Amino acid sequence: MANAYALGEAASRTTGQVDALFLFITVVSLFFFLLVEGLLIYFAIKYRRRKGAEAAETPDIRGSLFLETVWILIPTIVVASFFYYGYMVFRDIRTPSPGATDIHVVGRQWLFEFRYPDGSLSINELRVPAGGPVKLILSSDDVIHSFYIPAYRLKQDMVPGQYTTLYLHPDKEGTYPILCAEYCGVAHSTMRADLIVMEPGAFAAWREKKEAPAGLSLAEQGKALVEKSGCLGCHALEGKEKVGPNLGQGFGRKVLLADGTTVTADEEYLRESIYDPKAKVVKGYPAVMPTFKGSLSPDDVGAVIAYLKSLSGEKEQDTEKGVEKAVEKEEREGKEAPSAHKGKELTETLGCLGCHSPDGSARVGPSFQGLFGRQVELEGGGKATADEAYLRESINEPKAKVVKGYPNVMPEFKGKISEEDLSALISYLKTLKR
Ligand code: CUA
């Protein structure tokens, strides 16, 4: 089923499944469309009004049980087969794949940010080895985005304040576009990323070359947060219980709630329970946990959940396999000297060009052309010279000095790009001086 609907080659097993389902529905629908329309035209001609036939009386037909049964039964079977087939494919695509590598994905106006288990980050580039399954945990920082991989025929909404998930089966090497498929603002059409599926050997070799990412893995960050946030006052890791359930009790288990219903302790349940602990209280425990909304950022919650998963043992084997180690930072290695060329590439990979044009044309933010060295008027009065210090500050903390007349929407890049990258970006911006 390659190239069905011009959406590209079969790059994953989900591609073939979805294409076959669509083909089935299309062919069956087409058959009935032609049958019904064909009979309509045929009867319209055959029983058309003829001259001199006006007097003929219409036959008195009161109904036919046989016919009615047939025309109820056949469409019911056809529609039920659509549902059944569709449901089987849906179930297969949504069923968790054991041993999947977790990657957190955040949608933001107007870029995708990928966060790997080793704590490293990348923007608009998702690198995975061919073979093993990957679990994406999707959320949004602002409005609803939709994570769409046409080559895999997969699409999933990214909703602020909620986790959604998507399982990938990267079977075939290559580079595939990822698009945002939900209108999310002026630069929606530029919100794109690349899915780069590498041969496992090449992936491992590429990973080898990377330095270990600075800082802690995601689970280690989560451990520090759990200790710092006072969680352990009420939750023991294992052994004798304190006020709340033990944290090491097993991610993914079914828990019985105070209201008698059950829920699976998955990412979304844990996220909700950290932000809104009273929403779903585990049976037998007092509803006394405070909310951590405001004290733990969405990124922090992602780290805490990675830690809780590591406690349950489910993820243990993952530390040796998958994307964990040092995926990323290829383009921002910082080994080479800061150069305008690299800065130019960074403006593409970091998604800057979604909002800033390099050629003076108007987009959401000020154009890069002629920006360096210029006097800019600031929102709220005052002026600033767009020198190195100003650009550095505006990339790290865009909200500090917003240029007058532009919306205050740029995300912070603080901690997301290295010093070298910052320098490279600035040296590139210098070359665009008018
Ligand atoms: Cu994000 Cu459209």
mmCIF file of C-alpha atoms in Angstrom, residues 110-430:
data_model
loop_
_atom_site.group_PDB
_atom_site.id
_atom_site.type_symbol
_atom_site.label_atom_id
_atom_site.label_comp_id
_atom_site.label_asym_id
_atom_site.label_seq_id
_atom_site.Cartn_x
_atom_site.Cartn_y
_atom_site.Cartn_z
ATOM 1 C CA TRP A 110 5.268 27.490 17.183
ATOM 2 C CA LEU A 111 7.667 24.651 17.712
ATOM 3 C CA PHE A 112 7.912 21.113 19.060
ATOM 4 C CA GLU A 113 10.208 20.379 21.994
ATOM 5 C CA PHE A 114 11.400 16.812 22.637
ATOM 6 C CA ARG A 115 12.659 15.751 26.035
ATOM 7 C CA TYR A 116 14.567 12.476 26.300
ATOM 8 C CA PRO A 117 14.957 10.202 29.311
ATOM 9 C CA ASP A 118 18.590 11.233 29.730
ATOM 10 C CA GLY A 119 17.443 14.792 30.336
ATOM 11 C CA SER A 120 18.548 16.201 26.986
ATOM 12 C CA LEU A 121 16.348 18.403 24.862
ATOM 13 C CA SER A 122 15.910 18.996 21.200
ATOM 14 C CA ILE A 123 13.742 21.336 19.254
ATOM 15 C CA ASN A 124 11.983 20.333 16.053
ATOM 16 C CA GLU A 125 14.033 17.169 15.672
ATOM 17 C CA LEU A 126 13.100 13.729 16.965
ATOM 18 C CA ARG A 127 15.805 11.109 16.509
ATOM 19 C CA VAL A 128 15.018 7.449 17.165
ATOM 20 C CA PRO A 129 16.635 4.127 16.268
ATOM 21 C CA ALA A 130 14.735 1.896 13.856
ATOM 22 C CA GLY A 131 13.164 -1.106 15.504
ATOM 23 C CA GLY A 132 12.162 -0.531 19.099
ATOM 24 C CA PRO A 133 8.849 1.093 19.955
ATOM 25 C CA VAL A 134 8.766 4.699 21.191
ATOM 26 C CA LYS A 135 6.152 6.161 23.481
ATOM 27 C CA LEU A 136 5.469 9.853 23.053
ATOM 28 C CA ILE A 137 3.896 11.672 25.994
ATOM 29 C CA LEU A 138 2.359 14.774 24.484
ATOM 30 C CA SER A 139 1.261 18.017 26.043
ATOM 31 C CA SER A 140 1.054 21.683 25.189
ATOM 32 C CA ASP A 141 2.247 24.859 26.841
ATOM 33 C CA ASP A 142 -0.315 27.150 25.333
ATOM 34 C CA VAL A 143 -3.082 26.200 22.905
ATOM 35 C CA ILE A 144 -4.174 22.924 21.327
ATOM 36 C CA HIS A 145 -1.703 21.630 18.771
ATOM 37 C CA SER A 146 -1.893 18.364 16.899
ATOM 38 C CA PHE A 147 1.081 16.080 16.433
ATOM 39 C CA TYR A 148 0.853 14.583 12.974
ATOM 40 C CA ILE A 149 3.227 12.171 11.205
ATOM 41 C CA PRO A 150 1.778 11.702 7.709
ATOM 42 C CA ALA A 151 4.165 8.866 6.814
ATOM 43 C CA TYR A 152 2.923 6.900 9.836
ATOM 44 C CA ARG A 153 -0.713 7.973 9.380
ATOM 45 C CA LEU A 154 -0.749 8.965 13.034
ATOM 46 C CA LYS A 155 -2.201 12.106 14.541
ATOM 47 C CA GLN A 156 -2.797 13.045 18.141
ATOM 48 C CA ASP A 157 -3.946 16.272 19.776
ATOM 49 C CA MET A 158 -1.581 18.019 22.190
ATOM 50 C CA VAL A 159 -3.751 19.551 24.883
ATOM 51 C CA PRO A 160 -2.662 22.062 27.526
ATOM 52 C CA GLY A 161 -3.019 20.679 31.049
ATOM 53 C CA GLN A 162 -3.326 17.071 29.962
ATOM 54 C CA TYR A 163 -1.158 14.244 28.699
ATOM 55 C CA THR A 164 -1.982 12.307 25.590
ATOM 56 C CA THR A 165 0.147 9.462 24.287
ATOM 57 C CA LEU A 166 1.164 8.007 20.976
ATOM 58 C CA TYR A 167 3.156 4.853 20.235
ATOM 59 C CA LEU A 168 5.549 4.880 17.303
ATOM 60 C CA HIS A 169 6.935 1.850 15.555
ATOM 61 C CA PRO A 170 9.827 3.289 13.571
ATOM 62 C CA ASP A 171 10.339 0.370 11.209
ATOM 63 C CA LYS A 172 12.055 2.096 8.348
ATOM 64 C CA GLU A 173 14.996 4.451 8.332
ATOM 65 C CA GLY A 174 14.578 7.872 6.888
ATOM 66 C CA THR A 175 13.529 11.394 7.619
ATOM 67 C CA TYR A 176 9.830 12.059 7.870
ATOM 68 C CA PRO A 177 8.048 15.344 8.403
ATOM 69 C CA ILE A 178 6.082 16.010 11.564
ATOM 70 C CA LEU A 179 3.402 18.657 11.194
ATOM 71 C CA CYS A 180 1.088 20.541 13.464
ATOM 72 C CA ALA A 181 -2.412 19.697 12.299
ATOM 73 C CA GLU A 182 -4.463 22.032 14.445
ATOM 74 C CA TYR A 183 -4.672 25.711 13.606
ATOM 75 C CA CYS A 184 -2.817 27.312 16.504
ATOM 76 C CA GLY A 185 -2.049 30.863 15.493
ATOM 77 C CA VAL A 186 -0.314 32.919 12.828
ATOM 78 C CA ALA A 187 2.739 30.693 12.458
ATOM 79 C CA HIS A 188 0.806 27.415 12.536
ATOM 80 C CA SER A 189 1.936 26.536 9.027
ATOM 81 C CA THR A 190 5.603 26.794 9.996
ATOM 82 C CA MET A 191 5.223 24.532 13.030
ATOM 83 C CA ARG A 192 7.086 21.506 11.768
ATOM 84 C CA ALA A 193 9.669 19.023 12.920
ATOM 85 C CA ASP A 194 11.609 16.080 11.531
ATOM 86 C CA LEU A 195 11.359 12.496 12.636
ATOM 87 C CA ILE A 196 14.759 10.971 11.909
ATOM 88 C CA VAL A 197 14.772 7.182 12.093
ATOM 89 C CA MET A 198 18.328 5.850 12.123
ATOM 90 C CA GLU A 199 19.708 2.376 11.579
ATOM 91 C CA PRO A 200 20.372 1.103 15.144
ATOM 92 C CA GLY A 201 24.118 0.768 14.516
ATOM 93 C CA ALA A 202 24.347 4.256 13.077
ATOM 94 C CA PHE A 203 22.216 5.564 15.892
ATOM 95 C CA ALA A 204 24.491 3.998 18.493
ATOM 96 C CA ALA A 205 27.577 5.330 16.717
ATOM 97 C CA TRP A 206 26.049 8.773 16.450
ATOM 98 C CA ARG A 207 25.156 8.646 20.112
ATOM 99 C CA GLU A 208 28.666 7.539 21.032
ATOM 100 C CA LYS A 209 30.032 10.669 19.449
ATOM 101 C CA LYS A 210 27.863 12.848 21.608
ATOM 102 C CA GLU A 211 29.122 13.961 24.918
ATOM 103 C CA ALA A 212 27.042 12.770 27.797
ATOM 104 C CA PRO A 213 24.485 15.493 28.339
ATOM 105 C CA ALA A 214 25.298 17.894 31.072
ATOM 106 C CA GLY A 215 23.334 17.353 34.224
ATOM 107 C CA LEU A 216 21.014 14.620 35.342
ATOM 108 C CA SER A 217 18.801 12.137 33.582
ATOM 109 C CA LEU A 218 15.091 12.789 33.651
ATOM 110 C CA ALA A 219 14.500 10.209 36.387
ATOM 111 C CA GLU A 220 17.335 11.662 38.471
ATOM 112 C CA GLN A 221 15.860 15.125 38.122
ATOM 113 C CA GLY A 222 12.556 13.663 39.267
ATOM 114 C CA LYS A 223 14.190 12.034 42.279
ATOM 115 C CA ALA A 224 15.672 15.366 43.354
ATOM 116 C CA LEU A 225 12.288 17.064 42.926
ATOM 117 C CA VAL A 226 10.498 14.385 44.954
ATOM 118 C CA GLU A 227 12.989 14.883 47.776
ATOM 119 C CA LYS A 228 12.915 18.665 47.552
ATOM 120 C CA SER A 229 9.130 18.989 47.324
ATOM 121 C CA GLY A 230 8.406 17.125 50.525
ATOM 122 C CA CYS A 231 6.647 14.195 48.851
ATOM 123 C CA LEU A 232 8.489 11.768 51.098
ATOM 124 C CA GLY A 233 6.812 13.257 54.170
ATOM 125 C CA CYS A 234 3.631 11.399 53.206
ATOM 126 C CA HIS A 235 4.753 8.803 50.668
ATOM 127 C CA ALA A 236 7.279 6.121 51.497
ATOM 128 C CA LEU A 237 9.134 4.642 48.542
ATOM 129 C CA GLU A 238 8.451 1.104 49.716
ATOM 130 C CA GLY A 239 7.884 -0.881 52.875
ATOM 131 C CA LYS A 240 5.672 0.509 55.617
ATOM 132 C CA GLU A 241 3.145 3.030 54.318
ATOM 133 C CA LYS A 242 2.907 6.579 55.542
ATOM 134 C CA VAL A 243 -0.109 8.872 55.006
ATOM 135 C CA GLY A 244 -0.329 8.238 51.260
ATOM 136 C CA PRO A 245 0.294 5.303 48.951
ATOM 137 C CA ASN A 246 3.880 4.155 48.492
ATOM 138 C CA LEU A 247 5.580 5.654 45.489
ATOM 139 C CA GLY A 248 7.343 2.462 44.498
ATOM 140 C CA GLN A 249 4.043 0.658 44.296
ATOM 141 C CA GLY A 250 4.027 0.169 40.621
ATOM 142 C CA PHE A 251 3.396 2.501 37.800
ATOM 143 C CA GLY A 252 0.646 1.285 35.526
ATOM 144 C CA ARG A 253 -1.240 -0.723 38.137
ATOM 145 C CA LYS A 254 -4.998 -0.426 38.604
ATOM 146 C CA VAL A 255 -6.020 1.555 41.670
ATOM 147 C CA LEU A 256 -9.352 1.577 43.431
ATOM 148 C CA LEU A 257 -10.618 5.081 44.114
ATOM 149 C CA ALA A 258 -12.614 6.409 47.040
ATOM 150 C CA ASP A 259 -15.714 6.648 44.856
ATOM 151 C CA GLY A 260 -15.543 2.961 43.987
ATOM 152 C CA THR A 261 -14.281 3.339 40.437
ATOM 153 C CA THR A 262 -10.884 2.155 39.285
ATOM 154 C CA VAL A 263 -8.263 3.938 37.281
ATOM 155 C CA THR A 264 -4.903 2.968 35.819
ATOM 156 C CA ALA A 265 -1.964 4.791 37.390
ATOM 157 C CA ASP A 266 -0.579 6.010 34.072
ATOM 158 C CA GLU A 267 1.147 9.268 33.194
ATOM 159 C CA GLU A 268 -2.069 11.227 32.909
ATOM 160 C CA TYR A 269 -3.369 9.946 36.269
ATOM 161 C CA LEU A 270 -0.120 10.867 38.011
ATOM 162 C CA ARG A 271 -0.038 14.288 36.360
ATOM 163 C CA GLU A 272 -3.603 14.988 37.449
ATOM 164 C CA SER A 273 -2.923 13.727 40.965
ATOM 165 C CA ILE A 274 0.065 16.026 41.369
ATOM 166 C CA TYR A 275 -1.810 19.089 40.121
ATOM 167 C CA ASP A 276 -5.287 18.236 41.394
ATOM 168 C CA PRO A 277 -4.886 15.623 44.155
ATOM 169 C CA LYS A 278 -8.531 15.753 45.219
ATOM 170 C CA ALA A 279 -9.829 14.775 41.784
ATOM 171 C CA LYS A 280 -9.155 11.038 42.132
ATOM 172 C CA VAL A 281 -8.297 9.963 45.662
ATOM 173 C CA VAL A 282 -7.108 6.397 46.181
ATOM 174 C CA LYS A 283 -9.489 4.450 48.422
ATOM 175 C CA GLY A 284 -8.401 4.164 52.013
ATOM 176 C CA TYR A 285 -6.273 7.309 52.045
ATOM 177 C CA PRO A 286 -7.265 10.750 53.362
ATOM 178 C CA ALA A 287 -7.733 13.519 50.775
ATOM 179 C CA VAL A 288 -5.106 15.767 52.308
ATOM 180 C CA MET A 289 -2.487 16.213 49.601
ATOM 181 C CA PRO A 290 -1.880 19.823 48.562
ATOM 182 C CA THR A 291 -1.781 20.773 44.912
ATOM 183 C CA PHE A 292 1.616 21.286 43.315
ATOM 184 C CA LYS A 293 0.271 23.526 40.615
ATOM 185 C CA GLY A 294 2.563 26.515 40.567
ATOM 186 C CA SER A 295 5.346 24.849 42.514
ATOM 187 C CA LEU A 296 6.113 22.112 39.985
ATOM 188 C CA SER A 297 6.312 23.147 36.342
ATOM 189 C CA PRO A 298 4.991 20.834 33.618
ATOM 190 C CA ASP A 299 8.614 19.875 32.887
ATOM 191 C CA ASP A 300 9.115 19.056 36.578
ATOM 192 C CA VAL A 301 6.038 16.846 36.582
ATOM 193 C CA GLY A 302 7.395 14.994 33.550
ATOM 194 C CA ALA A 303 10.625 14.351 35.464
ATOM 195 C CA VAL A 304 8.791 13.206 38.599
ATOM 196 C CA ILE A 305 6.751 10.765 36.526
ATOM 197 C CA ALA A 306 9.909 9.418 34.860
ATOM 198 C CA TYR A 307 11.276 8.832 38.377
ATOM 199 C CA LEU A 308 8.104 7.095 39.578
ATOM 200 C CA LYS A 309 8.225 4.841 36.547
ATOM 201 C CA SER A 310 11.844 3.978 37.233
ATOM 202 C CA LEU A 311 10.839 2.978 40.787
ATOM 203 C CA SER A 312 8.292 0.522 39.503
ATOM 204 C CA GLY A 313 11.067 -1.276 37.656
ATOM 205 C CA GLU A 314 9.202 -1.082 34.396
ATOM 206 C CA LYS A 315 11.773 1.175 32.864
ATOM 207 C CA GLU A 316 14.908 -0.417 34.216
ATOM 208 C CA GLN A 317 16.047 -2.063 31.049
ATOM 209 C CA ASP A 318 15.531 1.186 29.229
ATOM 210 C CA THR A 319 18.560 2.821 30.710
ATOM 211 C CA GLU A 320 20.723 0.636 28.511
ATOM 212 C CA LYS A 321 18.663 0.767 25.385
ATOM 213 C CA GLY A 322 16.716 3.116 23.262
ATOM 214 C CA VAL A 323 17.144 6.770 22.883
ATOM 215 C CA GLU A 324 18.172 7.485 26.456
ATOM 216 C CA LYS A 325 21.763 8.353 26.211
ATOM 217 C CA ALA A 326 22.556 11.665 24.777
ATOM 218 C CA VAL A 327 20.204 11.819 21.933
ATOM 219 C CA GLU A 328 20.527 15.297 20.674
ATOM 220 C CA LYS A 329 22.625 18.294 20.568
ATOM 221 C CA GLU A 330 24.194 17.182 17.354
ATOM 222 C CA GLU A 331 23.693 20.520 15.755
ATOM 223 C CA ARG A 332 24.525 22.377 18.909
ATOM 224 C CA GLU A 333 27.566 20.447 19.976
ATOM 225 C CA GLY A 334 29.549 23.552 20.456
ATOM 226 C CA LYS A 335 32.789 21.904 19.453
ATOM 227 C CA GLU A 336 33.281 24.080 16.459
ATOM 228 C CA ALA A 337 34.032 27.738 16.863
ATOM 229 C CA PRO A 338 31.021 29.982 16.977
ATOM 230 C CA SER A 339 30.230 30.769 13.424
ATOM 231 C CA ALA A 340 27.591 32.595 11.537
ATOM 232 C CA HIS A 341 27.028 29.513 9.433
ATOM 233 C CA LYS A 342 26.124 27.465 12.442
ATOM 234 C CA GLY A 343 23.930 30.253 13.739
ATOM 235 C CA LYS A 344 22.049 30.223 10.477
ATOM 236 C CA GLU A 345 21.406 26.508 10.808
ATOM 237 C CA LEU A 346 20.274 27.024 14.377
ATOM 238 C CA THR A 347 17.651 29.556 13.355
ATOM 239 C CA GLU A 348 16.198 26.787 11.214
ATOM 240 C CA THR A 349 16.447 23.883 13.646
ATOM 241 C CA LEU A 350 15.310 25.863 16.670
ATOM 242 C CA GLY A 351 12.202 27.077 14.914
ATOM 243 C CA CYS A 352 13.173 30.788 15.070
ATOM 244 C CA LEU A 353 12.153 31.234 11.454
ATOM 245 C CA GLY A 354 8.588 30.329 12.354
ATOM 246 C CA CYS A 355 8.263 33.820 13.771
ATOM 247 C CA HIS A 356 11.256 35.819 12.517
ATOM 248 C CA SER A 357 12.066 36.291 8.862
ATOM 249 C CA PRO A 358 15.702 36.511 7.744
ATOM 250 C CA ASP A 359 14.884 38.866 4.873
ATOM 251 C CA GLY A 360 12.998 41.799 6.330
ATOM 252 C CA SER A 361 9.522 40.453 5.623
ATOM 253 C CA ALA A 362 6.937 40.711 8.379
ATOM 254 C CA ARG A 363 6.171 37.725 10.569
ATOM 255 C CA VAL A 364 5.084 37.423 14.187
ATOM 256 C CA GLY A 365 8.313 38.865 15.568
ATOM 257 C CA PRO A 366 10.800 41.437 14.320
ATOM 258 C CA SER A 367 12.715 40.386 11.228
ATOM 259 C CA PHE A 368 16.321 39.340 11.766
ATOM 260 C CA GLN A 369 17.441 41.506 8.918
ATOM 261 C CA GLY A 370 18.984 44.690 10.158
ATOM 262 C CA LEU A 371 18.166 43.843 13.752
ATOM 263 C CA PHE A 372 21.680 43.890 15.112
ATOM 264 C CA GLY A 373 22.889 47.271 16.233
ATOM 265 C CA ARG A 374 19.531 48.929 15.663
ATOM 266 C CA GLN A 375 17.744 51.079 18.231
ATOM 267 C CA VAL A 376 14.498 49.410 19.190
ATOM 268 C CA GLU A 377 11.571 50.901 21.025
ATOM 269 C CA LEU A 378 10.390 48.754 23.879
ATOM 270 C CA GLU A 379 6.926 47.888 25.028
ATOM 271 C CA GLY A 380 6.143 50.009 28.054
ATOM 272 C CA GLY A 381 8.436 52.829 26.968
ATOM 273 C CA GLY A 382 12.178 53.078 26.760
ATOM 274 C CA LYS A 383 14.660 52.164 24.098
ATOM 275 C CA ALA A 384 17.376 49.623 23.758
ATOM 276 C CA THR A 385 20.174 48.998 21.332
ATOM 277 C CA ALA A 386 19.994 45.529 19.838
ATOM 278 C CA ASP A 387 23.573 44.737 20.770
ATOM 279 C CA GLU A 388 25.006 41.419 21.891
ATOM 280 C CA ALA A 389 23.830 41.777 25.469
ATOM 281 C CA TYR A 390 20.316 42.658 24.353
ATOM 282 C CA LEU A 391 20.084 39.730 21.924
ATOM 283 C CA ARG A 392 21.476 37.362 24.518
ATOM 284 C CA GLU A 393 18.878 38.485 27.027
ATOM 285 C CA SER A 394 16.083 38.352 24.473
ATOM 286 C CA ILE A 395 16.881 34.764 23.539
ATOM 287 C CA ASN A 396 17.217 33.626 27.142
ATOM 288 C CA GLU A 397 14.346 35.649 28.569
ATOM 289 C CA PRO A 398 12.244 37.097 25.781
ATOM 290 C CA LYS A 399 9.726 38.640 28.149
ATOM 291 C CA ALA A 400 12.297 40.949 29.714
ATOM 292 C CA LYS A 401 12.398 43.513 26.895
ATOM 293 C CA VAL A 402 9.688 43.137 24.305
ATOM 294 C CA VAL A 403 9.963 45.234 21.164
ATOM 295 C CA LYS A 404 7.066 47.631 20.854
ATOM 296 C CA GLY A 405 4.299 46.499 18.543
ATOM 297 C CA TYR A 406 5.053 42.781 18.760
ATOM 298 C CA PRO A 407 3.145 40.205 20.811
ATOM 299 C CA ASN A 408 4.853 38.902 23.927
ATOM 300 C CA VAL A 409 4.753 35.257 22.831
ATOM 301 C CA MET A 410 8.332 34.055 22.367
ATOM 302 C CA PRO A 411 9.287 31.025 24.468
ATOM 303 C CA GLU A 412 12.374 31.138 26.673
ATOM 304 C CA PHE A 413 15.452 29.411 25.361
ATOM 305 C CA LYS A 414 17.251 29.625 28.648
ATOM 306 C CA GLY A 415 18.780 26.264 29.499
ATOM 307 C CA LYS A 416 17.721 24.895 26.137
ATOM 308 C CA ILE A 417 20.626 26.080 24.086
ATOM 309 C CA SER A 418 24.280 26.133 24.958
ATOM 310 C CA GLU A 419 26.530 29.151 25.346
ATOM 311 C CA GLU A 420 28.187 28.270 22.026
ATOM 312 C CA ASP A 421 24.853 28.216 20.280
ATOM 313 C CA LEU A 422 23.967 31.586 21.695
ATOM 314 C CA SER A 423 27.210 33.018 20.370
ATOM 315 C CA ALA A 424 26.668 31.351 16.998
ATOM 316 C CA LEU A 425 23.169 32.780 16.750
ATOM 317 C CA ILE A 426 24.389 36.245 17.576
ATOM 318 C CA SER A 427 27.243 36.096 15.107
ATOM 319 C CA TYR A 428 24.746 35.063 12.448
ATOM 320 C CA LEU A 429 22.422 37.942 13.340
ATOM 321 C CA LYS A 430 25.378 40.284 12.969
#
